[in-house]
Coordinates of C-alpha atoms and ligand atoms in Angstrom, one line a residue:
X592 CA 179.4 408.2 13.6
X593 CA 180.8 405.2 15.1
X594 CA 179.3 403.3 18.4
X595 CA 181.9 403.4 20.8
X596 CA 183.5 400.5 21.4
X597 CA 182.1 398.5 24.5
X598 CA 183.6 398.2 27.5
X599 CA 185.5 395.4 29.1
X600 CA 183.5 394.2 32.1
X601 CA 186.2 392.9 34.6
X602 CA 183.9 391.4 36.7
X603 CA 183.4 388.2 34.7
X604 CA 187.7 387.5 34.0
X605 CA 189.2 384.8 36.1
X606 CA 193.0 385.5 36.8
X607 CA 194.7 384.3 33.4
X608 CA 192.5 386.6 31.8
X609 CA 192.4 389.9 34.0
X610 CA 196.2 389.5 33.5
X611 CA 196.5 388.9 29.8
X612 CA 194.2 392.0 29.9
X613 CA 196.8 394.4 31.8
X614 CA 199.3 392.6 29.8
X615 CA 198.0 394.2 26.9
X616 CA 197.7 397.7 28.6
X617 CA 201.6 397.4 29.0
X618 CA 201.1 396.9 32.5
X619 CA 202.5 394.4 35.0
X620 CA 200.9 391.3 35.6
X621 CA 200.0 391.6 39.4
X622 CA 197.7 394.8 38.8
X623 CA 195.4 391.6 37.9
X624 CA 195.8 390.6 41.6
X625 CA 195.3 394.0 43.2
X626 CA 192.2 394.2 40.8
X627 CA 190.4 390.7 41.4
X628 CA 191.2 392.0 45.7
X629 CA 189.0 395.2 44.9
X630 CA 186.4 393.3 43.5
X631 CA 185.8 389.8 44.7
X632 CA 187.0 390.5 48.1
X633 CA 186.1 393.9 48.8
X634 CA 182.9 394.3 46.7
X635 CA 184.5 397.8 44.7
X636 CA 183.3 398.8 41.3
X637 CA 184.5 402.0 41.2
X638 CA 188.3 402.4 40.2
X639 CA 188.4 405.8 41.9
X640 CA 188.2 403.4 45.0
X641 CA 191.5 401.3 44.4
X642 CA 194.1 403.6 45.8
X643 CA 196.8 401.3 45.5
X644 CA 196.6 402.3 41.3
X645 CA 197.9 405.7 39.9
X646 CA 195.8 408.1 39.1
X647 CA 196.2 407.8 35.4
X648 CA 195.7 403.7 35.4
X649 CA 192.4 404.2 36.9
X650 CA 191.3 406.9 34.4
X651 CA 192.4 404.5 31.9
X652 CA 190.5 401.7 33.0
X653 CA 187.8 404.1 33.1
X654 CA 187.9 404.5 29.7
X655 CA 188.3 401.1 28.5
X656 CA 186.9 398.7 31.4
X657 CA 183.8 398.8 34.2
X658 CA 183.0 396.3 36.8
X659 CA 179.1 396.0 36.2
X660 CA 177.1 393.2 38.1
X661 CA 173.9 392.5 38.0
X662 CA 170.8 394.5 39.8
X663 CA 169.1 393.5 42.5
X664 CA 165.2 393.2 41.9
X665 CA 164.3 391.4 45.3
X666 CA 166.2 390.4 48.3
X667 CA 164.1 388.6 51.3
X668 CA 165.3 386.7 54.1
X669 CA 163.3 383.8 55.6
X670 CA 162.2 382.8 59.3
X671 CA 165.2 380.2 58.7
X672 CA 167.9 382.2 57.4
X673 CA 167.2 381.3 54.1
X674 CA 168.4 384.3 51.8
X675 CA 167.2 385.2 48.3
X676 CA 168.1 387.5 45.7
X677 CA 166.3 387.8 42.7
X678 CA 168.7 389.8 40.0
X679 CA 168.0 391.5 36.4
X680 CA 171.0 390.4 34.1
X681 CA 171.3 393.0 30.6
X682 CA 168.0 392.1 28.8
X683 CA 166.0 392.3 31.4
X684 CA 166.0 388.4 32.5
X685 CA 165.2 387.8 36.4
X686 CA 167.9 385.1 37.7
X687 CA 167.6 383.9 41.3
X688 CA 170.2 382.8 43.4
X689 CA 169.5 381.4 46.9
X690 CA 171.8 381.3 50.6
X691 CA 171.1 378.7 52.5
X692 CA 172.7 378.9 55.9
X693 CA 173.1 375.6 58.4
X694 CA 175.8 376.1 60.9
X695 CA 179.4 376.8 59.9
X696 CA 178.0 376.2 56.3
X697 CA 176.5 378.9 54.1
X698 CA 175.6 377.2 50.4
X699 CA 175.1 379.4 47.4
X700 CA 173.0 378.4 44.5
X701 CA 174.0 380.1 41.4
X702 CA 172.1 379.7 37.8
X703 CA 174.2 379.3 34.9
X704 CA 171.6 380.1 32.0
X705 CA 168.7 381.5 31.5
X706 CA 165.9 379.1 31.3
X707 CA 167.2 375.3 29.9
X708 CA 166.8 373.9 26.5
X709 CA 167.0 370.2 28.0
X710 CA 163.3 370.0 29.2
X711 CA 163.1 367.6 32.0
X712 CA 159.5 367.2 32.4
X713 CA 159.7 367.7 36.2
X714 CA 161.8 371.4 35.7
X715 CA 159.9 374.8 35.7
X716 CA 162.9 376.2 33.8
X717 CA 162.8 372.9 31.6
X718 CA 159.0 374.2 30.8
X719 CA 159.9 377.6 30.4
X720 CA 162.1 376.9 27.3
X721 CA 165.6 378.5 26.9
X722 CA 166.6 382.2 26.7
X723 CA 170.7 382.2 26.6
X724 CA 173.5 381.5 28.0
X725 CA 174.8 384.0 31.5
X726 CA 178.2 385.3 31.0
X727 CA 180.6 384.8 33.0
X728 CA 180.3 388.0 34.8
X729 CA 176.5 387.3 35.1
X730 CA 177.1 383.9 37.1
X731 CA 180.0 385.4 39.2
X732 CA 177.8 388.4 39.7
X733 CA 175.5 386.3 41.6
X734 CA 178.2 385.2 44.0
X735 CA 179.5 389.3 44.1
X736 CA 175.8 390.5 44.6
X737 CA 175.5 388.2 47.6
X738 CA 179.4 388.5 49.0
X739 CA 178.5 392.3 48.9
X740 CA 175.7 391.4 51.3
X741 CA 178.2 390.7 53.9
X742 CA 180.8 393.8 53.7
X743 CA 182.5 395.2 54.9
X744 CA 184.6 392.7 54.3
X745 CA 186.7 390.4 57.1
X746 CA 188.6 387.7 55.7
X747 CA 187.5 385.4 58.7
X748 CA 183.9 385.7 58.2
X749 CA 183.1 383.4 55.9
X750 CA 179.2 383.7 54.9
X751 CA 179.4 381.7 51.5
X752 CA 181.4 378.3 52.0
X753 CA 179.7 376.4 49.2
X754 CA 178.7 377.2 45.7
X755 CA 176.3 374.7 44.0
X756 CA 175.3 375.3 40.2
X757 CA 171.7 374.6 40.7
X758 CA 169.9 377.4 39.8
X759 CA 168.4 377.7 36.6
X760 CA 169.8 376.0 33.5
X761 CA 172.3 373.3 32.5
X762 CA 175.7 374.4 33.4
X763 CA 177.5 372.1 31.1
X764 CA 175.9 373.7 27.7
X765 CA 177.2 377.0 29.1
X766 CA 180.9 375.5 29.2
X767 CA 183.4 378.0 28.7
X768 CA 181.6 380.7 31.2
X769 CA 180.7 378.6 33.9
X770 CA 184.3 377.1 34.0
X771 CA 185.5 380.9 34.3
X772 CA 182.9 381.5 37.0
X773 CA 184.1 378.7 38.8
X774 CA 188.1 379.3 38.7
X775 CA 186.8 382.8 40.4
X776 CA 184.8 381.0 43.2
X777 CA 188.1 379.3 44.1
X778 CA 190.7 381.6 43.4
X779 CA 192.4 382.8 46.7
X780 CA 192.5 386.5 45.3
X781 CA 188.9 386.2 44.6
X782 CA 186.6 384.2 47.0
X783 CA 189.2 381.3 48.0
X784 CA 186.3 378.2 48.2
X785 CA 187.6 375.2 48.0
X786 CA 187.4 372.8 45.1
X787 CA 185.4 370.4 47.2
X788 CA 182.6 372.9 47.8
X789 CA 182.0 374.2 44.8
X790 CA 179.7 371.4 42.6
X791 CA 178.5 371.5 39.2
X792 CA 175.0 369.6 39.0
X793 CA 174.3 368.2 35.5
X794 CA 171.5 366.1 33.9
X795 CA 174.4 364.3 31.7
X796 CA 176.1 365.9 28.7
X797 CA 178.3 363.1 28.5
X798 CA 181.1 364.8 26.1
X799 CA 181.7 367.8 27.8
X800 CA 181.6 366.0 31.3
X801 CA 184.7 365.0 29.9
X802 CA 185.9 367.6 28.6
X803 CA 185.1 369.3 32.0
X804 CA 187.7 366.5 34.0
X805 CA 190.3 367.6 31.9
X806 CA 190.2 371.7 33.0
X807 CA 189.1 371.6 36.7
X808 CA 188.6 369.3 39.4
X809 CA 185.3 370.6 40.9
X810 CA 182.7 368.0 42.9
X811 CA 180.0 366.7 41.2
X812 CA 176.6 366.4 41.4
X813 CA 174.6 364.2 38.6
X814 CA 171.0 364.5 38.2
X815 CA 170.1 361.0 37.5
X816 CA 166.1 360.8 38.9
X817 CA 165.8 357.1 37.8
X818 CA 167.2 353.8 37.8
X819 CA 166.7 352.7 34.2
X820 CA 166.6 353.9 30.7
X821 CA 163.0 353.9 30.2
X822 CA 162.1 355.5 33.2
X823 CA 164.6 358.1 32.6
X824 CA 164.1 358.7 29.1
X825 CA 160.8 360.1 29.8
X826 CA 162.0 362.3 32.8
X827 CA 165.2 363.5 31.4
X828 CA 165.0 363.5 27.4
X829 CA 168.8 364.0 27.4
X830 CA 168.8 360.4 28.6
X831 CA 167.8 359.2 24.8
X832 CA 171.3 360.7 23.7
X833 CA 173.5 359.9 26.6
X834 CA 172.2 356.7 28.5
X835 CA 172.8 356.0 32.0
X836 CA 175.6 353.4 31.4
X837 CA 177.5 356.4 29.2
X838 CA 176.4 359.0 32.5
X839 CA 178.1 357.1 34.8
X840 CA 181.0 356.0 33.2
X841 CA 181.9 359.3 32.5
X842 CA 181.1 360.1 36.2
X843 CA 183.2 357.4 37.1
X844 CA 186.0 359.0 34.6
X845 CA 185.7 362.3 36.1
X846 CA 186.1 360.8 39.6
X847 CA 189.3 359.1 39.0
X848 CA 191.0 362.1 37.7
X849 CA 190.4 363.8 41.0
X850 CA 193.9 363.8 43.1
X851 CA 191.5 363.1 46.1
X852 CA 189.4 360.7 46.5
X853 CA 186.0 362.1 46.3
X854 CA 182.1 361.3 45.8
X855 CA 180.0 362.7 43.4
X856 CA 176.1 363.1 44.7
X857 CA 173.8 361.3 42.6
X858 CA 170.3 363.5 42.8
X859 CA 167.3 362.2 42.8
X860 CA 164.3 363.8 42.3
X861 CA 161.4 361.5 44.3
X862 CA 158.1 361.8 42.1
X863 CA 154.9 360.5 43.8
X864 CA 153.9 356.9 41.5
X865 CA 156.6 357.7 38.9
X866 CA 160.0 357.1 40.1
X867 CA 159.2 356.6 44.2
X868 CA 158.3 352.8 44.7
X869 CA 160.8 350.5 46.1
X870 CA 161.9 348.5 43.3
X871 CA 163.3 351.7 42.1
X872 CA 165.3 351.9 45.2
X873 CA 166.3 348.3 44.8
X874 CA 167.2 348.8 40.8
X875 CA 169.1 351.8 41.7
X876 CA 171.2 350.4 44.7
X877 CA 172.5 347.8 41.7
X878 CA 173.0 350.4 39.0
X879 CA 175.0 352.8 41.4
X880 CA 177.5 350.1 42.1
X881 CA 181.1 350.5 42.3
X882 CA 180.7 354.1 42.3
X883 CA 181.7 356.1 44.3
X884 CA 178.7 358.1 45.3
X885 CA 176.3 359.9 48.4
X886 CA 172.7 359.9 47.1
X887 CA 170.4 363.2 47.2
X888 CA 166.7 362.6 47.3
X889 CA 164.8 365.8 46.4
X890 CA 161.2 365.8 47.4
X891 CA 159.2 367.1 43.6
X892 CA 158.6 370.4 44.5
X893 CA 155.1 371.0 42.4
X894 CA 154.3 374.1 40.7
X895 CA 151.1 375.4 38.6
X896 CA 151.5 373.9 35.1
X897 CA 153.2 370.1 36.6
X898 CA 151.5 367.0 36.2
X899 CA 153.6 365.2 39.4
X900 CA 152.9 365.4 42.6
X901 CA 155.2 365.5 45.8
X902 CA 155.8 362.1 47.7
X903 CA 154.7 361.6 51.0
X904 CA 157.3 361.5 53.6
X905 CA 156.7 358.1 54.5
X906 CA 157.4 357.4 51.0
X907 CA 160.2 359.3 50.4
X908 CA 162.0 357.9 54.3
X909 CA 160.6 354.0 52.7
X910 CA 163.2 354.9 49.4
X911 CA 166.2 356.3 52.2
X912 CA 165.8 353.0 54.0
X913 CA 166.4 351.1 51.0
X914 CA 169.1 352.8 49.4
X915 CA 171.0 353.3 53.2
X916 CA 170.2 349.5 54.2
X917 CA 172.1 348.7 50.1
X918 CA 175.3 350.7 52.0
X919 CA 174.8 354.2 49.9
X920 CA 175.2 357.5 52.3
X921 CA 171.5 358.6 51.7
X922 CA 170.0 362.1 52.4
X923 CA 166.9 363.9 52.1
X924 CA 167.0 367.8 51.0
X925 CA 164.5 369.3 53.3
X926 CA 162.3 372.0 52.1
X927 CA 164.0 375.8 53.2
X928 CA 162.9 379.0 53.0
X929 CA 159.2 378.3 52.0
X930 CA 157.6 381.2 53.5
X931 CA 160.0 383.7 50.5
X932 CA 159.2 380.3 48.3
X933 CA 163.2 379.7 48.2
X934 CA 162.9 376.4 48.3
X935 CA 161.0 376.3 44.6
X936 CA 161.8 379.2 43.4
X937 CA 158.5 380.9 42.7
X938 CA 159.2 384.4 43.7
X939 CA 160.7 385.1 39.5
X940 CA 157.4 384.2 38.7
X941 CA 155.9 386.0 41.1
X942 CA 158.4 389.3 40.8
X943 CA 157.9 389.4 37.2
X944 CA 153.8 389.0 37.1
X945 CA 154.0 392.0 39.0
X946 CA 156.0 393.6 36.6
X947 CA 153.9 392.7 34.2
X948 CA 157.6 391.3 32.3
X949 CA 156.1 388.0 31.6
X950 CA 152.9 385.9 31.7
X951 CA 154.6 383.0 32.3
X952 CA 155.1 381.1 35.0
X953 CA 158.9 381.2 35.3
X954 CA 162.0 378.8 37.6
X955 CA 161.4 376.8 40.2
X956 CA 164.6 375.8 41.4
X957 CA 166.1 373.7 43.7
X958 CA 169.3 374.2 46.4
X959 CA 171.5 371.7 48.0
X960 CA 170.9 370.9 51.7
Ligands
SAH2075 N1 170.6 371.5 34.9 C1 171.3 371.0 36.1 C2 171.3 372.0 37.2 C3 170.1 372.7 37.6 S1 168.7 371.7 38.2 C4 170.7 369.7 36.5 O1 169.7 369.3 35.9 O2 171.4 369.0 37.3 C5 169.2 371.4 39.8 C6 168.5 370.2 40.5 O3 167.1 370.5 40.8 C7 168.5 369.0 39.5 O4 168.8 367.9 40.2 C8 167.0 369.0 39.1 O5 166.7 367.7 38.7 C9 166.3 369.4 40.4 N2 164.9 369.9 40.1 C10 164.5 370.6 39.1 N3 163.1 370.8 39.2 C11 162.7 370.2 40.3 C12 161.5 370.1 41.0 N4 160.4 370.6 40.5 N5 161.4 369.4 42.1 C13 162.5 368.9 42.6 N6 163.8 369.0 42.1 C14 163.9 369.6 40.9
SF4_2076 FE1 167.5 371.9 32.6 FE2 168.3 370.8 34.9 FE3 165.8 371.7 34.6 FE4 166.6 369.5 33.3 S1 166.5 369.7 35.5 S2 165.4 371.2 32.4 S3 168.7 370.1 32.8 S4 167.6 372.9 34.6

C-alpha cells in the first residue's frame, strides 16, 4: 500500500507561492488572496469556514491542503503585559515566542530554529546544541498562534506592530524559510507590518547577509557583543570565520540598499568583567564609526549551566554614558515579564522538565525593548 501523499500546509506559503499553488489547481490567481484573508487575518483553518469558495474548491483543498499551526503548550501573561506562548512544533520541540506590549507598540519575538549550531558562549540555545531548522509555517505559526489571541479580528486593532527574530536560533542559516515568514509578516493580505518593524537579528553570517539585501529590505539588528576580534572570537565563535571588519561592511552594504535611510541596532550583550569595562565602550564608539547605527545593551541574563554573570546597573548606565556622550543613540533593554521568566526564557525548560521531554536545560532568550 502506498502512504498517502502529504498534505500541503498553506499556512507556511507567502503570496507568490499560495498562488503558484491555485495556479496549478487550474484555478485563478486571487483565490491565493481570499485564502492568505482567511488565515492570516481572520485566524481560519477550516476551509468549511471560507464561504466566499465553492463548495467543491473547499472539498478539494480538503483533500490536498490543511492549514496546521503549531499547538499551544503554555500561554501566561505577566503583571506587565508581557505575553508568552510556549508552542510544540511536529516532533515534539517546545518553541517560545514572547509579546511584549509598551504603548501603541506590541513587539513579537519569533524563533527561527530550533536550538542554534553557532554556540555563543553566553546563549542557552547556543549551549543546547542544534535540533533543525522551523519551517516556514512553523515561524509564521508563531505570529498566527498569537494574532489568533486577539480575534475576532478588527483591522484597527493592531496588537502585534513589531516582529523581531530573536527567539531561538540563527535566522540567517534558516534562509529560505525565514525570508518566506517574513514576506507574510508584511504582506497587506496577511499581517500588513511594515518593513521597518520587522528585524532580523544575526550574530554575522556574512554571505547570506548579503544575499539577504538582495531579496528584502527588512531592519536589522546585528549581534556584535564586543569591540574587537579577540574579545569576540571567544563570545561569538562565528567571529573566527567572519570578522567584525567583514560584519560591518556587509551591514553597511545591506544599509545602503535600503530605499530609506535607516539604522541597523547593533546588540550588545553587557557581561559582568568580560566585555563591560569602559575601554570597551571607548573601542566600540571608534569601531561603530560611520555607520549608521542605534546601539542595544542587553543586560546577561544568567541561567544554571553559565559562567557570566549579569552587570550591575551602574555598570551597565557607566557603558550608556560612554557610548551616548561618543554621539551613538544608546539604550538599555530592560528586564520584562520576569515573574512568567519572559524576559530569559526559562519556562521551555521549565515546561518540558515537567514533561519529563527533556533533562536539559533548554532557551533562554532575549526580546527587543
Ligand atoms: N541568533 C540571532 C538571533 C537570536 S539571539 C542572534 O544571535 O542575533 C537574540 C539576541 O539575544 C542576540 O543579540 C543574543 O546575543 C542575545 N542573547 C542570547 N543569550 C543571551 C543572554 N543569556 N543574555 C542576554 N542576551 C542574550
Ligand atoms: Fe545562536 Fe544567536 Fe544564541 Fe549565538 S546568540 S548561539 S547565534 S541563538
Amino acid at each position: 500500500m502506498t502512504a498517502p501523499a502529504e498534505k500541503t500546509n498553506l499556512l507556511g506559503l507567502p503570496k507568490a507561492k499560495l498562488e503558484a499553488f491555485f495556479e496549478t489547481l487550474g484555478e485563478k490567481r486571487f483565490r491565493a488572496q481570499q485564502v492568505l484573508q482567511w488565515i492570516h487575518q481572520r485566524g481560519v483553518d477550516d476551509f468549511d469556514q471560507m464561504t466566499n469558495m465553492s463548495v467543491a474548491l473547499r472539498e478539494r483543498l480538503k483533500e490536498i491542503a490543511e492549514i496546521r499551526g503549531p499547538e499551544v503548550v503554555y500561554d501566561e501573561t505577566s503583571k506587565d503585559g508581557t505575553r508568552k506562548w510556549v508552542m510544540r512544533m511536529d516532533n515534539g520541540n517546545n518553541v517560545e515566542t514572547v509579546l511584549i506590549p509598551d504603548g501603541e507598540r506590541g513587539t513579537l519575538c519569533v524563533s527561527s530554529q530550533i536550538g542554534c549550531s553557532l554556540d555563543c558562549t553566553f546563549c542557552s540555545t547556543g549551549k543546547r546544541g542544534f535540533n533543525r531548522n522551523l519551517t516556514a509555517a512553523e515561524i509564521i505559526g508563531q505570529v498566527w498562534v498569537a494574532r489568533k489571541a486577539f480575534m475576532p479580528y478588527e483591522p484597527s486593532s493592531r496588537p502585534i506592530t513589531n516582529v523581531v527574530m530573536m527567539g531561538m536560533g540563527e535566522p540567517l542559516l534558516n534562509f529560505d524559510n525565514v525570508v518566506d515568514a517574513m514576506n507574510l509578516m508584511m504582506e497587506d493580505l496577511a499581517y500588513g507590518i511594515s518593513k521597518r518593524r520587522v528585524t532580523l537579528s544575526t550574530s554575522g553570517v556574512v554571505p547570506a547577509l548579503d544575499r539577504l539585501g538582495e531579496v528584502t529590505d527588512v531592519s536589522l539588528a546585528i549581534s556584535l557583543h564586543a569591540p574587537n576580534d579577540e574579545l569576540r572570537n571567544q563570545l561569538v565563535p562565528l567571529n573566527k570565520k567572519y570578522p567584525i571588519s567583514e560584519l560591518l561592511a556587509a551591514t553597511r552594504r545591506y544599509l545602503a540598499r535600503l530605499p530609506d535611510k535607516r539604522k541597523a541596532t547593533i546588540e550588545y550583550t553587557v557581561i559582568q568583567g568580560v566585555n563591560d569595562k569602559l575601554e570597551h565602550a571607548k573601542e566600540l564608539a571608534v569601531v561603530l564609526k560611520g555607520l549608521p547605527c542605534k546601539i542595544n545593551l542587553i543586560p546577561f541574563n544568567p541561567f544554571p549551566e553559565s559562567d557570566f554573570e549579569r552587570p550591575s546597573m551602574n555598570a551597565t548606565r557607566r557603558f550608556q554614558n560612554a557610548l551616548t556622550e561618543a554621539g551613538y543613540v544608546t539604550t538599555v533593554r530592560t528586564p520584562r515579564g520576569d515573574d512568567i521568566d519572559a524576559a530569559c526564557g526559562q519556562l521551555v525548560g521549565r515546561v518540558e522538565d515537567r514533561t519529563k521531554r527533556s533533562q536539559r536545560y533548554i532557551a533562554v532568550q532575549q526580546v527587543n525593548p
